[in-house]
Amino acid sequence: MRRFVSITMALALVVGVAACGDGDEAGAGTEVRLAGLWPLSGPNATQGTDVLHGAELAVDIVNNDHPGVDLPLAPGAGLPGLGGAPIKLITGDTQGKPEVGAGEVDRLVTTEKVAAVIGSYQSGVTLTASQRAERLGVPFVNEASSSVALTERGLKWFFRTGPTDETFARSMFDYLRARQAKGERIGTVGVFHSNDQFGNDGAGVTEKVAAEIGLPVVVNVAFDPTAADLASQVTQVRAKNPDVLFVLAYTDAAIKLMKTLDQLAYHPPALLAYGTGFADPAFASGLGELADGVSTRAAWSGEIAAKRPAAKTVAELFQQRYGAPMTENSARAFTAVLALAQAIDAAGSVEPAAVRDALRALDVPGEKTIMPWTGIRFDGKGQNTGAAGVVEQMLDGRYRVVHPADLASTEAVWPMIRARQ
Amino acid sequence: MNDLLQSVVNGLLIGAVLALVAVGLTLIYGVMDVINFAHGEMVMLGMYTSFFAWSLLGLDPLLSIPLAGVSIALTGALMYVGAVGRVLGSSPLAQVIVTFGLQVFLRGLAQFLWTPNTRTVPRPWAVGLRWEIGGVVIGGPQAIMAVGALVATGAVAFFMNRTRLGGAVRAAGEDPAAASLMGIDPRRMYALCWVIAGFATGVAGALLMNSYSASPTAGVSFALMAFVVVAFGGFGSITGAALAGLLVGVAQGVVGLYAPSYTLAVALALYLVVVLVRPQGLLGTR
């Protein structure tokens, strides 16, 4: 009798395991829970929602069969390394506030039992949220915060798929050199930045790279992001009249700045922005032709998508699903989620340490992403060494790639005011 | 020197708008002793009214001034009848909480109805204008916002100080019991205060759409400055609010030139100094 019971139990176990291995309905409970932490309300909710859409699309591509998309995990349903387990994205709202972001990490990890956290758009929020994830021992994958400081903290659980401000700054100074070679007089640089984590770090990096290259920074203005009026701050820049103005600002201040430049009839020969507000669709739609001539660094663009088949398909899926074009924010979130999914798949486990080790070992070639990168490989600090940027210029209401030369789709217009004539 | 002059002019221009925004706040406080925390949200609603008048009807923000003024005046009446009027006479805490509740509600409603997207009128008519006087540049939108704000502020001051109805409102504020003996219904006068405050914020919102973007949190910075202006000018004083608006604007403009990240800090420091040294403000009487 005893033997009968043990044989039956052994059989039941084998059948049970086999059922899980087949990934049929019985295995549906083994979903991989991932947290997406973004500003879904508050002043940056537009961008936060855009980021969320990119992540949702990546989850959809992993969970459902997409034979037409030439990306890892797209064909077939779920994660094959975990018996076809689907990903479930659980969102948290940071409201754009660092303290809320950190609190949400606690909730998502302890109550929602997520295997990893993806987030959280703004550098200042990413800073505190990833610190909390570090303490809880959960992998944190950042998609779009570019503050250099984030990967300089010696964290063990932090990974950044996107480029840093330093990578971006180098792309932009590279562009300035190319313009100098074409005979443009570029002797001085100005920096105009919001007085927060993102702005201060970006301004520091710009000064550092400018010093390396030997271009003097003649004016560095930190404005209060909540200030009602930027006229005096712009007057200060105007007094020094730099040949190129670098700008770090979120949407509201970016629009305010462009209007103020116009009202004071001050037009620097070139304005180079660190994406963010300048990459928000509301920037171009709200300003009309006043936006023409502005340049920005970008991690992704529709034009680059056209050169990479998978990116083109993904951008079309995005447009179909959300009725809006894919942006660099959504593309970066898409890439971060897919990279994390690949790591979990390779680990064959949702155990945090296994996922972290798989992230460290991750090696995705550039053509297996939708980004203009050489690939995804993390260095000892958790920074993706393959990430890179391009420079775009707003011409006739849309951004065109003007640098580097091999990806450029049009010649840059210099000085920028000529773009409005 | 030229830059300093430019900053003073910039400050005066934005200060005029701050004055108009502050007028409604100081009026409601002066007459009813109620602090309206939802004041910035009324400005925000004015901005949205003007934005939708442009996007749906094609009206330039300047042409939508009457529409925004009247719409927000009605909104003000609704806020009084539906919420604020109901807690008058109860504890001051209830009055604070009801206007604070309105703030949270209106901001949430705006985000729900219109999403958090930033909405801008791409090229209002005023953008095409620009004047240069002795090296000082004055942009069309700035100038029109300032002139419009001064005219509207003047109109409110004229109504309050020179008309019989304005006198009745002041009487209801000074001594409701005596006023009702004279045949004035204080509650009607209170409602009128909300209508005037709504009108002023609505006009301010439409003027602001010449240069600013509407979003659910667009009113926050203006409301914050309005509180500073009201404290500076003296609670309840319309002339004080106008004067203080201009002064705070200039202070911010000049500080913005030399220490651009401290504009808000300076305004709030000014507020603290006034509260400590002259609690009644420049022209306040209490």
XYZ file of C-alpha atoms in Angstrom:
707
model
C 0.000 0.000 0.000
C 2.749 2.376 0.931
C 4.569 1.628 -2.297
C 1.371 2.263 -4.263
C 1.009 5.702 -2.681
C 4.605 6.710 -3.382
C 4.371 5.540 -6.998
C 1.150 7.465 -7.533
C 2.688 10.589 -5.994
C 5.779 10.271 -8.144
C 3.595 9.889 -11.227
C 1.509 12.881 -10.250
C 4.661 14.926 -9.817
C 6.026 13.906 -13.214
C 2.733 14.692 -14.915
C 2.525 17.992 -13.087
C 6.020 19.048 -14.072
C 5.424 17.945 -17.659
C 2.263 20.005 -17.757
C 4.202 23.057 -16.637
C 6.930 22.347 -19.146
C 4.405 22.290 -21.954
C 3.353 25.749 -20.990
C -0.343 24.944 -21.240
C -3.098 26.566 -19.196
C -1.860 25.032 -15.956
C 1.359 27.038 -16.326
C -0.392 30.384 -16.684
C 0.212 31.080 -13.017
C 3.948 31.271 -13.623
C 3.799 34.693 -15.298
C 6.851 36.899 -14.959
C 5.866 40.013 -13.051
C 7.777 43.179 -13.972
C 7.245 46.667 -12.576
C 7.062 49.730 -14.802
C 7.576 52.892 -12.778
C 6.900 56.190 -14.550
C 5.371 59.669 -14.061
C 1.827 58.752 -15.118
C 0.331 61.854 -13.507
C 1.718 65.322 -12.824
C 3.565 67.666 -15.171
C 5.548 64.932 -16.960
C 2.601 62.576 -17.434
C 2.590 63.041 -21.228
C 6.097 61.677 -21.525
C 5.431 59.045 -18.823
C 2.457 57.691 -20.760
C 4.478 57.641 -23.969
C 7.202 55.659 -22.176
C 4.559 53.264 -20.820
C 3.196 52.654 -24.330
C 6.660 51.644 -25.549
C 6.980 49.183 -22.668
C 3.489 47.754 -23.270
C 4.300 47.138 -26.901
C 7.469 45.241 -25.936
C 5.433 43.090 -23.527
C 2.934 42.397 -26.301
C 5.731 41.353 -28.664
C 7.130 38.935 -26.104
C 3.775 37.507 -24.998
C 2.209 37.003 -28.419
C 3.478 35.430 -31.592
C 4.970 38.049 -33.920
C 6.716 36.109 -36.692
C 7.038 39.273 -38.803
C 9.176 41.162 -36.273
C 12.894 40.442 -36.573
C 13.723 40.792 -32.873
C 14.609 38.311 -30.131
C 11.540 36.757 -28.402
C 9.164 38.104 -31.077
C 8.377 34.759 -32.730
C 6.474 32.422 -30.422
C 4.500 33.295 -27.305
C 6.071 34.093 -23.933
C 9.583 33.390 -22.673
C 10.814 30.002 -24.002
C 13.451 29.820 -21.265
C 10.626 29.747 -18.679
C 8.338 27.335 -20.468
C 6.556 30.053 -22.419
C 5.659 32.128 -19.356
C 4.116 35.506 -20.285
C 5.260 38.840 -18.879
C 2.889 40.873 -16.784
C 3.685 44.574 -16.548
C 2.544 46.129 -13.276
C 2.698 49.911 -13.301
C 3.525 52.346 -10.557
C 3.023 56.114 -10.744
C 5.924 58.289 -9.551
C 3.965 61.549 -10.112
C 7.388 62.826 -11.138
C 8.428 62.951 -7.463
C 11.602 61.239 -6.192
C 10.100 60.278 -2.825
C 6.973 58.794 -4.407
C 9.153 56.802 -6.820
C 11.099 55.235 -3.967
C 7.887 54.401 -2.093
C 6.423 52.749 -5.173
C 9.482 50.499 -5.487
C 8.778 49.250 -1.957
C 5.179 48.499 -2.803
C 5.914 46.850 -6.139
C 8.626 44.601 -4.725
C 7.091 43.626 -1.392
C 3.375 43.525 -2.250
C 3.302 42.906 -5.985
C 6.307 40.567 -5.872
C 7.863 41.832 -9.100
C 11.060 40.228 -10.384
C 12.583 43.493 -11.615
C 11.781 47.196 -11.947
C 11.961 49.317 -15.111
C 11.908 53.097 -14.745
C 11.539 55.925 -14.133
C 12.112 58.517 -16.922
C 13.320 61.508 -14.867
C 16.886 61.233 -13.616
C 16.013 62.603 -10.179
C 13.320 59.969 -9.654
C 15.467 57.166 -11.061
C 18.124 58.159 -8.544
C 15.989 57.497 -5.465
C 13.941 54.621 -6.907
C 17.018 52.633 -7.965
C 18.602 53.270 -4.584
C 15.588 51.589 -2.994
C 15.716 48.671 -5.438
C 19.396 48.257 -4.562
C 18.541 47.937 -0.890
C 15.829 45.379 -1.646
C 18.179 43.431 -3.929
C 16.055 43.656 -7.085
C 17.360 44.459 -10.591
C 16.513 47.975 -11.782
C 16.681 48.646 -15.510
C 16.580 52.286 -16.565
C 15.358 53.211 -20.018
C 15.643 56.956 -20.509
C 17.376 58.850 -17.681
C 20.591 60.286 -19.030
C 22.198 61.791 -15.907
C 25.792 60.508 -15.813
C 25.731 60.302 -12.006
C 23.292 57.377 -12.076
C 25.901 54.865 -13.178
C 28.651 56.385 -11.029
C 27.231 55.228 -7.701
C 28.736 51.723 -7.632
C 25.306 50.077 -7.471
C 25.160 46.319 -8.019
C 21.569 46.057 -9.275
C 21.341 49.068 -11.603
C 21.442 48.826 -15.390
C 20.975 51.561 -18.006
C 20.246 50.597 -21.599
C 20.183 54.173 -22.968
C 22.972 56.664 -23.590
C 24.177 59.065 -20.892
C 24.398 62.816 -21.214
C 28.119 62.402 -21.753
C 27.537 60.153 -24.781
C 25.012 62.686 -26.058
C 27.321 65.642 -25.362
C 30.078 63.972 -27.337
C 27.710 63.411 -30.267
C 26.748 67.092 -30.200
C 30.303 68.428 -29.915
C 31.246 66.034 -32.683
C 28.548 67.736 -34.728
C 29.941 71.189 -33.872
C 33.383 70.097 -35.064
C 31.877 68.904 -38.317
C 30.238 72.322 -38.713
C 33.544 74.067 -37.963
C 35.162 71.965 -40.676
C 32.518 73.358 -43.022
C 33.627 76.902 -42.165
C 31.089 77.851 -39.466
C 32.516 80.216 -36.840
C 31.951 78.486 -33.487
C 34.035 80.139 -30.780
C 31.865 80.162 -27.663
C 29.237 78.030 -25.957
C 26.403 78.883 -23.559
C 24.409 76.550 -21.320
C 20.786 77.112 -20.266
C 19.414 74.480 -17.949
C 16.670 73.761 -15.458
C 17.911 73.754 -11.897
C 17.240 70.087 -11.093
C 19.047 66.749 -11.231
C 18.687 66.396 -14.994
C 19.625 69.996 -15.777
C 22.528 70.358 -13.358
C 24.147 67.059 -14.319
C 23.705 67.756 -18.016
C 25.172 71.235 -17.647
C 28.163 69.798 -15.788
C 28.784 67.237 -18.515
C 28.468 69.896 -21.224
C 31.055 72.071 -19.476
C 33.362 69.097 -19.035
C 33.228 68.017 -22.687
C 33.460 71.651 -23.871
C 36.635 72.074 -21.793
C 38.136 68.933 -23.310
C 37.442 70.233 -26.774
C 38.660 73.723 -25.940
C 35.450 75.681 -26.477
C 34.933 78.279 -23.723
C 31.558 78.241 -21.918
C 30.831 81.978 -21.650
C 27.504 81.761 -19.852
C 25.821 79.080 -17.742
C 22.299 79.930 -16.597
C 20.357 77.678 -14.217
C 16.684 78.640 -14.230
C 14.031 77.603 -11.743
C 11.806 75.078 -13.582
C 8.718 76.509 -11.856
C 9.489 80.148 -12.734
C 6.593 81.850 -14.492
C 8.839 83.908 -16.721
C 12.229 83.319 -18.366
C 12.773 86.764 -19.917
C 15.506 87.884 -17.500
C 17.322 84.570 -17.774
C 17.290 84.845 -21.563
C 18.480 88.455 -21.285
C 21.478 87.175 -19.362
C 22.332 84.722 -22.148
C 21.811 87.424 -24.760
C 24.345 89.652 -22.984
C 27.069 87.033 -23.578
C 25.780 86.047 -27.043
C 27.313 82.550 -27.369
C 27.661 80.958 -30.824
C 25.880 77.812 -29.638
C 23.352 77.515 -26.824
C 22.994 74.128 -25.119
C 19.622 73.672 -23.413
C 18.279 71.191 -20.858
C 14.572 71.697 -20.177
C 11.303 69.807 -19.801
C 8.355 70.561 -22.097
C 6.843 73.586 -20.384
C 10.143 75.442 -20.022
C 11.228 74.426 -23.536
C 8.142 76.065 -25.036
C 8.527 79.085 -22.753
C 12.166 79.477 -23.807
C 11.394 79.428 -27.540
C 8.639 82.014 -27.086
C 10.890 84.224 -24.980
C 13.705 84.059 -27.541
C 11.218 85.198 -30.156
C 9.749 87.962 -27.997
C 13.177 89.367 -27.188
C 14.212 88.928 -30.835
C 17.327 87.100 -29.724
C 18.441 84.301 -32.019
C 21.605 82.379 -31.181
C 23.187 80.890 -34.331
C 22.432 77.393 -33.010
C 20.383 75.883 -30.196
C 21.292 72.326 -29.234
C 18.918 70.642 -26.802
C 19.206 67.496 -24.727
C 15.954 65.978 -26.018
C 13.385 65.799 -23.191
C 10.946 68.707 -23.625
C 12.224 69.311 -27.118
C 11.409 65.685 -28.014
C 7.831 65.983 -26.708
C 5.337 66.068 -29.616
C 3.639 68.993 -27.777
C 6.791 71.051 -28.430
C 6.434 71.078 -32.212
C 2.626 71.185 -32.243
C 2.490 74.001 -29.701
C 5.089 76.231 -31.328
C 4.460 75.749 -35.029
C 7.150 77.442 -37.089
C 8.730 78.968 -33.966
C 10.184 75.500 -33.340
C 11.969 75.381 -36.688
C 15.758 75.396 -36.599
C 16.110 73.885 -33.119
C 18.512 70.949 -32.902
C 18.469 68.164 -30.349
C 20.297 64.993 -29.561
C 18.174 61.908 -30.044
C 18.432 58.276 -29.107
C 16.025 57.195 -31.814
C 14.108 58.646 -34.735
C 11.584 57.579 -37.326
C 14.186 58.199 -40.003
C 16.589 55.761 -38.397
C 13.744 53.296 -38.085
C 13.461 53.329 -41.847
C 17.023 52.038 -42.039
C 16.413 49.107 -39.670
C 13.667 46.687 -40.763
C 12.668 45.577 -37.253
C 12.432 49.204 -36.116
C 10.167 50.041 -39.023
C 7.781 47.169 -38.215
C 7.739 48.058 -34.524
C 7.084 51.735 -35.287
C 4.138 50.710 -37.487
C 2.729 48.459 -34.755
C 3.065 51.361 -32.316
C 1.259 53.758 -34.647
C -1.568 51.236 -35.170
C -1.984 50.551 -31.496
C -1.772 54.068 -30.054
C -2.604 56.272 -33.041
C 0.565 58.269 -32.412
C 4.093 57.995 -33.803
C 6.730 56.161 -31.800
C 9.079 58.626 -30.083
C 12.562 58.232 -28.683
C 11.024 57.860 -25.218
C 8.769 54.976 -26.230
C 11.542 53.385 -28.310
C 13.930 53.505 -25.359
C 11.365 51.940 -23.013
C 10.620 49.287 -25.630
C 14.323 48.442 -25.809
C 14.782 48.325 -22.021
C 11.840 45.946 -21.537
C 12.993 43.692 -24.351
C 16.558 43.600 -23.000
C 15.286 42.692 -19.538
C 13.023 40.004 -21.011
C 15.984 38.545 -22.888
C 18.019 38.432 -19.671
C 15.207 36.728 -17.732
C 14.754 34.294 -20.584
C 18.478 33.493 -20.593
C 18.487 33.124 -16.806
C 15.526 30.760 -17.042
C 14.462 32.102 -13.656
C 12.948 35.130 -11.971
C 15.311 34.810 -9.027
C 16.805 38.342 -8.635
C 20.472 37.314 -8.507
C 20.066 35.078 -11.569
C 18.392 37.921 -13.504
C 21.150 40.319 -12.495
C 23.869 37.909 -13.619
C 22.052 37.354 -16.913
C 21.857 41.137 -17.432
C 25.594 41.384 -16.837
C 26.196 38.668 -19.404
C 23.708 40.066 -21.926
C 25.085 40.630 -25.430
C 22.610 41.892 -28.016
C 23.968 42.957 -31.407
C 22.854 46.353 -32.752
C 20.755 44.906 -35.565
C 18.727 42.919 -33.011
C 17.489 46.210 -31.493
C 15.447 49.069 -32.911
C 18.064 51.645 -31.870
C 20.927 53.315 -33.796
C 23.364 51.573 -31.436
C 26.166 49.063 -31.742
C 24.269 46.819 -29.337
C 23.517 46.190 -25.675
C 26.402 45.145 -23.416
C 26.692 46.421 -19.860
C 29.997 47.512 -18.354
C 30.951 47.066 -14.681
C 28.882 50.158 -13.748
C 25.759 48.865 -15.459
C 26.025 51.262 -18.397
C 25.279 49.977 -21.891
C 28.477 50.571 -23.854
C 26.713 50.204 -27.185
C 24.347 53.169 -26.688
C 24.842 56.198 -28.906
C 23.035 59.327 -30.044
C 22.398 61.302 -33.197
C 21.740 65.010 -33.766
C 18.464 66.098 -35.318
C 17.216 69.485 -36.492
C 13.598 70.626 -36.656
C 12.894 71.585 -40.268
C 9.378 72.353 -41.509
C 7.832 71.021 -38.322
C 9.643 67.690 -38.048
C 13.003 66.453 -36.832
C 15.510 65.396 -39.506
C 18.801 63.643 -38.756
C 21.739 65.970 -39.522
C 24.584 64.130 -37.780
C 26.504 61.755 -37.989
C 27.015 62.001 -41.723
C 26.295 58.325 -42.454
C 22.827 58.505 -40.833
C 22.008 62.099 -41.877
C 19.010 62.579 -44.129
C 19.544 66.267 -44.832
C 22.062 69.103 -44.519
C 21.902 71.193 -41.331
C 20.577 74.764 -41.587
C 22.946 77.266 -39.929
C 22.324 79.762 -38.394
C 19.053 78.314 -37.130
C 16.966 81.414 -37.912
C 17.347 80.603 -41.627
C 15.108 77.555 -41.072
C 12.135 79.890 -40.529
C 12.476 81.774 -43.809
C 23.079 98.600 -17.989
C 20.952 97.856 -20.985
C 20.360 94.335 -19.692
C 19.332 95.702 -16.306
C 16.848 98.018 -17.989
C 15.574 95.105 -20.075
C 15.095 93.025 -16.930
C 13.220 95.820 -15.171
C 10.920 96.141 -18.174
C 10.427 92.360 -18.333
C 9.613 92.415 -14.640
C 7.081 95.209 -14.995
C 5.356 93.407 -17.855
C 4.966 90.093 -16.029
C 4.256 91.983 -12.795
C 1.152 93.513 -14.349
C -0.202 90.015 -14.968
C 0.678 88.964 -11.406
C -1.290 91.981 -10.198
C -4.391 90.940 -12.135
C -4.122 87.372 -10.869
C -3.744 88.647 -7.297
C -6.739 91.019 -7.460
C -9.343 88.267 -7.139
C -7.472 86.598 -4.323
C -7.180 89.778 -2.294
C -10.816 90.701 -2.969
C -12.192 87.390 -1.689
C -9.952 87.574 1.337
C -10.724 91.218 2.049
C -14.475 90.848 1.851
C -15.072 87.307 3.076
C -11.961 86.402 5.068
C -11.671 83.288 2.943
C -8.329 82.167 1.504
C -8.995 80.693 -1.921
C -6.484 77.931 -2.544
C -8.209 77.101 -5.830
C -7.282 80.501 -7.270
C -4.536 79.143 -9.535
C -6.946 76.542 -10.861
C -9.330 79.337 -11.900
C -6.476 80.850 -13.925
C -5.803 77.403 -15.379
C -9.462 77.040 -16.401
C -9.265 80.468 -18.026
C -6.258 79.316 -20.024
C -8.063 76.171 -21.185
C -11.150 78.200 -22.128
C -8.982 80.416 -24.287
C -7.125 77.429 -25.750
C -10.337 75.636 -26.721
C -11.802 78.855 -28.110
C -8.793 78.822 -30.421
C -8.710 75.110 -31.269
C -12.478 74.648 -31.690
C -13.629 78.074 -32.875
C -10.384 79.474 -34.262
C -10.524 82.516 -31.977
C -7.273 84.337 -31.248
C -6.548 84.469 -27.483
C -7.216 88.228 -27.578
C -10.695 87.661 -28.993
C -11.436 84.995 -26.397
C -10.878 87.405 -23.477
C -14.628 88.154 -23.000
C -15.509 84.466 -23.341
C -12.889 83.364 -20.800
C -13.817 86.215 -18.434
C -17.522 85.337 -18.468
C -16.979 81.555 -18.310
C -14.723 81.714 -15.289
C -16.984 84.324 -13.650
C -19.772 81.741 -13.910
C -17.406 79.065 -12.617
C -16.623 81.346 -9.674
C -20.336 81.742 -8.942
C -20.737 77.976 -9.120
C -17.820 77.449 -6.746
C -19.413 79.870 -4.281
C -22.938 78.493 -4.502
C -21.925 74.845 -4.643
C -19.177 74.738 -2.066
C -17.730 77.832 -0.397
C -21.051 79.475 0.515
C -22.130 76.345 2.322
C -19.361 76.454 4.898
C -19.468 80.210 5.599
C -19.925 80.836 9.276
C -18.541 77.465 10.241
C -14.972 77.007 11.444
C -12.174 78.771 9.496
C -10.590 75.360 9.050
C -13.634 74.165 7.071
C -13.247 77.179 4.754
C -9.588 76.433 4.171
C -10.344 72.792 3.474
C -13.188 73.521 1.080
C -11.070 75.751 -1.165
C -8.176 73.327 -0.912
C -10.564 70.540 -1.905
C -11.699 72.604 -4.884
C -8.062 72.975 -5.926
C -7.437 69.223 -5.880
C -10.765 68.549 -7.583
C -10.321 71.083 -10.395
C -6.761 70.023 -11.117
C -7.779 66.359 -11.180
C -10.776 67.147 -13.361
C -8.586 69.022 -15.857
C -6.174 66.122 -16.035
C -9.040 63.671 -16.484
C -10.852 65.688 -19.144
C -7.955 67.134 -21.107
C -4.997 64.831 -20.244
C -1.781 66.279 -18.827
C -0.601 67.318 -22.305
C 0.765 70.821 -22.680
C -1.513 72.894 -24.956
C -0.204 75.950 -26.731
C -1.711 78.338 -29.254
C 1.005 78.143 -31.933
C 0.958 81.645 -33.384
C -1.362 84.087 -31.677
C -1.724 87.386 -33.481
C 0.363 89.247 -30.877
C 3.453 87.147 -31.651
C 3.964 89.132 -34.853
C 4.496 92.383 -32.938
C 7.723 93.661 -31.451
C 9.026 97.072 -30.426
C 12.546 98.199 -29.680
C 13.062 101.347 -27.629
C 16.624 102.360 -26.816
C 17.928 98.790 -27.000
C 15.117 97.417 -24.849
C 13.020 94.881 -26.724
C 9.331 94.521 -25.926
C 7.572 91.513 -27.421
C 3.956 91.799 -28.577
C 2.551 89.054 -26.314
C 4.306 90.487 -23.238
C 3.119 94.013 -23.972
C -0.448 92.946 -24.684
C -0.593 90.774 -21.580
C 0.608 93.696 -19.477
C -1.708 96.321 -20.994
C -4.706 93.979 -20.842
C -3.924 93.104 -17.231
C -3.586 96.759 -16.218
C -6.888 97.656 -17.875
C -8.705 94.741 -16.214
C -7.142 95.499 -12.821
C -8.155 99.151 -13.226
C -11.700 98.099 -14.096
C -11.998 95.979 -10.951
C -10.561 98.787 -8.808
C -12.953 101.295 -10.402
C -15.910 99.013 -9.779
C -14.981 98.443 -6.159
C -14.112 102.052 -5.295
C -16.385 104.189 -7.473
C -19.679 102.368 -8.001
C -22.619 101.913 -5.624
C -22.552 98.150 -6.049
C -18.819 98.095 -5.311
C -19.517 100.144 -2.201
C -22.151 97.611 -1.175
C -19.621 94.797 -1.555
C -17.147 96.688 0.621
C -19.850 97.386 3.182
C -20.764 93.694 3.340
C -17.105 92.971 3.932
C -16.646 95.533 6.671
C -19.797 94.895 8.690
C -22.226 92.296 7.333
C -24.795 92.961 10.069
C -24.928 96.722 9.484
C -24.950 96.183 5.729
C -27.961 93.897 5.900
C -29.794 96.581 7.936
C -29.160 98.887 4.969
C -30.837 96.375 2.661
C -27.666 94.765 1.377
C -27.710 90.960 1.240
C -24.152 90.016 2.308
C -24.399 86.565 0.743
C -25.186 88.075 -2.648
C -22.211 90.390 -2.263
C -19.998 87.409 -1.412
C -21.214 85.631 -4.531
C -20.421 88.787 -6.488
C -16.860 88.676 -5.154
C -16.447 85.199 -6.625
C -17.887 86.407 -9.909
C -15.407 89.297 -10.026
C -12.514 87.057 -9.002
C -13.590 84.586 -11.694
C -13.762 87.365 -14.259
C -10.262 88.604 -13.362
C -8.709 85.130 -13.465
C -10.520 84.271 -16.700
C -9.222 87.427 -18.378
C -5.750 86.689 -16.985
C -5.936 83.145 -18.391
C -6.864 84.352 -21.876
C -4.086 86.964 -21.780
C -1.582 84.334 -20.664
C -2.426 82.110 -23.640
C -0.646 84.666 -25.833
C 2.617 83.361 -24.481
C 2.087 80.437 -22.117
C 0.888 76.847 -22.346
C -2.191 75.420 -20.687
C -1.836 72.273 -18.599
C -3.547 71.040 -15.428
C -0.747 72.539 -13.316
C -0.342 75.751 -15.339
C -1.912 77.910 -12.622
C 0.372 76.794 -9.818
C 3.240 79.233 -10.295
C 0.848 82.160 -10.804
C -1.163 81.291 -7.699
C 1.990 81.027 -5.628
C 3.120 84.448 -6.821
C -0.383 85.815 -6.226
C -0.130 84.823 -2.571
C 3.201 86.625 -2.302
C 1.740 89.672 -4.037
C -1.318 89.740 -1.776
C 0.781 89.445 1.382
C 3.135 92.118 0.076
C 0.444 94.553 -0.994
C -1.757 94.035 2.014
C -4.657 91.589 2.352
C -7.821 93.056 0.911
C -6.219 96.001 -0.883
C -6.688 96.061 -4.639
C -4.367 99.020 -5.174
C -1.835 97.297 -2.933
C -2.065 94.155 -5.035
C -1.482 96.141 -8.222
C 1.530 97.933 -6.790
C 2.950 94.786 -5.195
C 2.456 92.806 -8.428
C 4.663 95.242 -10.294
C 7.277 95.302 -7.511
C 7.432 91.515 -7.208
C 7.718 91.271 -10.992
C 10.633 93.700 -11.080
C 12.320 91.988 -8.124
C 12.080 88.662 -9.922
C 13.253 90.147 -13.203
C 16.336 91.772 -11.707
C 17.215 88.727 -9.592
C 16.694 86.572 -12.672
C 19.452 88.509 -14.391
C 22.083 87.983 -11.697
C 20.986 84.780 -9.930
C 18.559 83.083 -12.315
C 17.854 80.025 -10.206
C 16.838 82.093 -7.184
C 13.855 83.974 -8.589
C 11.353 81.923 -6.633
C 13.478 81.932 -3.500
C 13.685 85.737 -3.605
C 9.929 86.090 -4.005
C 9.319 83.809 -1.049
C 11.985 85.594 1.021
C 10.187 88.843 0.246
C 7.004 87.230 1.515
C 8.680 86.206 4.781
C 10.180 89.638 5.331
C 6.808 91.319 4.827
C 5.050 88.897 7.145
C 7.665 89.526 9.863
C 8.229 93.268 9.476
C 4.939 94.648 8.239
C 2.304 91.929 8.586
C -0.422 94.161 7.171
C 1.504 94.611 3.905
C 2.273 97.817 2.001
C -1.258 99.212 1.861
C -3.144 96.857 4.123
C -5.090 98.220 7.053
C -5.622 95.240 9.293
